[in-house]
CSV table of C-alpha atoms in Angstrom, one decimal:
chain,number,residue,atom,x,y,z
A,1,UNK,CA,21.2,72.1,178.1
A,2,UNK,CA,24.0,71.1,180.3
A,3,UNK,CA,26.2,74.2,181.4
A,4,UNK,CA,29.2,72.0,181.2
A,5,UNK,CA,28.4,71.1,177.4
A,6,UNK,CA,28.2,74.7,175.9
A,7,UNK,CA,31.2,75.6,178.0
A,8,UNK,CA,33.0,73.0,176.1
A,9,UNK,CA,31.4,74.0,172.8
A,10,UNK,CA,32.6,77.5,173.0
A,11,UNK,CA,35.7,76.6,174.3
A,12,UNK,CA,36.4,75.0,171.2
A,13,UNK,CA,35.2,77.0,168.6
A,14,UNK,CA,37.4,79.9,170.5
A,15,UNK,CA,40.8,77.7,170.1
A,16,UNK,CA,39.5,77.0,166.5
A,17,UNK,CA,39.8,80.8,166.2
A,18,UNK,CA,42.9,81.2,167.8
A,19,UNK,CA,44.7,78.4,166.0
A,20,UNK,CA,43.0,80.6,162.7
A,21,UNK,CA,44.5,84.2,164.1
A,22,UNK,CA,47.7,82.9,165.2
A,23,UNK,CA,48.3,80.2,162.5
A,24,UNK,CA,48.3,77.8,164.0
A,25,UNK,CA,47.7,74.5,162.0
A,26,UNK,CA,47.3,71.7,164.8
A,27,UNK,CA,44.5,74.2,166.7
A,28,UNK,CA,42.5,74.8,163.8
A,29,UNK,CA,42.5,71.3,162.0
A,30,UNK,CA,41.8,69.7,165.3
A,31,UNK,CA,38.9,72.2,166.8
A,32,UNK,CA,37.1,73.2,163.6
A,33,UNK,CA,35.7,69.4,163.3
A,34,UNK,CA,35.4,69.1,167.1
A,35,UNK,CA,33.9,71.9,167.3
A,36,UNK,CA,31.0,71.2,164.6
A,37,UNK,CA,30.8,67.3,165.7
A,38,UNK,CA,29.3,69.1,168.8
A,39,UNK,CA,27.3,71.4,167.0
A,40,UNK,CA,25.8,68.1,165.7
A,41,UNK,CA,25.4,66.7,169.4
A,42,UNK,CA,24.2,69.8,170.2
A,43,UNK,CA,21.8,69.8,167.5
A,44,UNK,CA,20.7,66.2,168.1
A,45,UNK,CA,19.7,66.5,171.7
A,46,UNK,CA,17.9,69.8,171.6
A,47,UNK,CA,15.5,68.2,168.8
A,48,UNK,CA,13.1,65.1,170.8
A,49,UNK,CA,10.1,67.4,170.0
A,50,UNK,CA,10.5,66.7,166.3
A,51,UNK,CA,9.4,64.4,164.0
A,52,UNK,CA,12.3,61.9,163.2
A,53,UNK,CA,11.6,63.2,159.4
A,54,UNK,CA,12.7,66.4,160.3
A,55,UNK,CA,15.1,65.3,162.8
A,56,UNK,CA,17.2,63.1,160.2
A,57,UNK,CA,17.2,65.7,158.0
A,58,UNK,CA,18.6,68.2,159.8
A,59,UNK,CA,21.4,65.9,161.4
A,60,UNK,CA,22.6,65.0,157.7
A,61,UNK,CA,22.6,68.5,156.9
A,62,UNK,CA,25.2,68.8,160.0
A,63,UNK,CA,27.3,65.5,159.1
A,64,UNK,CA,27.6,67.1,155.5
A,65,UNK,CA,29.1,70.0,156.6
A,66,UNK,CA,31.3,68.6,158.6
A,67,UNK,CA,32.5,67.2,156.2
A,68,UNK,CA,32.6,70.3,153.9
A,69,UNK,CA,34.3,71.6,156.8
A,70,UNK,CA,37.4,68.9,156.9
A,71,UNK,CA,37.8,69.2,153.2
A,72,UNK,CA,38.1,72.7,153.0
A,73,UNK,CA,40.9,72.3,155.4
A,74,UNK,CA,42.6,71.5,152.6
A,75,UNK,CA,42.0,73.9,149.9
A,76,UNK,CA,43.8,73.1,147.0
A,77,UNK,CA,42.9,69.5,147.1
A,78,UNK,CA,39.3,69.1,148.9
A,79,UNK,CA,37.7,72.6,147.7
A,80,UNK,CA,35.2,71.3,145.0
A,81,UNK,CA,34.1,67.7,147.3
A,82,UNK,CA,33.8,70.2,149.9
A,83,UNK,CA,31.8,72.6,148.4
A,84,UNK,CA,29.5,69.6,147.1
A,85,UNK,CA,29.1,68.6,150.5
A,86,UNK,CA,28.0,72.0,151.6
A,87,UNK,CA,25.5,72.2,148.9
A,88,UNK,CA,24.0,68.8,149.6
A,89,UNK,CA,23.9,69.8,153.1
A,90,UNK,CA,21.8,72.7,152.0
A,91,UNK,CA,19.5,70.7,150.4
A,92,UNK,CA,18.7,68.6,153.2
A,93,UNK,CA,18.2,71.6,155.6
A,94,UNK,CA,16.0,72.8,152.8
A,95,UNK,CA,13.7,69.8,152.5
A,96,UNK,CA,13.6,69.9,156.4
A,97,UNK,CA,12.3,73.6,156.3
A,98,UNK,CA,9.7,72.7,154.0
A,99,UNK,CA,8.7,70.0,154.7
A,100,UNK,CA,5.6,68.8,156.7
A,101,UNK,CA,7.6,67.3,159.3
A,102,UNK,CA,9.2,70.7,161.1
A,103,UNK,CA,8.4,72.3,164.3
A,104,UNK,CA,6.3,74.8,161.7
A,105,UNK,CA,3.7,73.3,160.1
A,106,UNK,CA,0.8,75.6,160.9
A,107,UNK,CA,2.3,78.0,158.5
């Protein structure tokens, strides 16, 4: 993994958490989907050992909750399309677990 990369990862997920603490709108609705779209890079190249099954799965599961994640930015309008999208994203990292097409299909 590239040093530079998970600095920039952390680094954002910390001014997500500032922008949270200290109310701050414009740090927290711009780092909380930066900071999972790289979650999703992340995610993507750390998987070339996996099937593609598996690997599609999982990356849906991610692009669902991002966008649970920018809906429940907005609460009183996007709480029940985000928490859909959570839930399908469950389901996809669910069929990837059980699936055949894992990492961990010996057990």
């Amino acid at each position: 993994m590239n040093p530079l990369f998970l600095l920039i990862l952390i680094l954002s997920g910390g001014l997500y958490l500032a922008g949270h603490y200290l109310q701050k709108p414009v740090l927290k609705y711009t780092f909380k989907p930066f900071t999972t779209i790289l979650i999703l890079f992340f995610a993507f190249m750390q998987l070339p050992e996996v099937s593609v099954h598996y690997k599609v799965l999982i990356l849906i599961g991610l692009l669902l909750s991002l966008f649970g994640d920018v809906f429940l930015l907005w609460p009183e309008k996007g709480f029940v399309t985000g928490l859909v999208a959570f839930l399908m994203a469950h389901v996809a990292f669910i069929f990837a677990i059980i699936s055949n097409f894992g990492p961990y299909t010996d057990w």
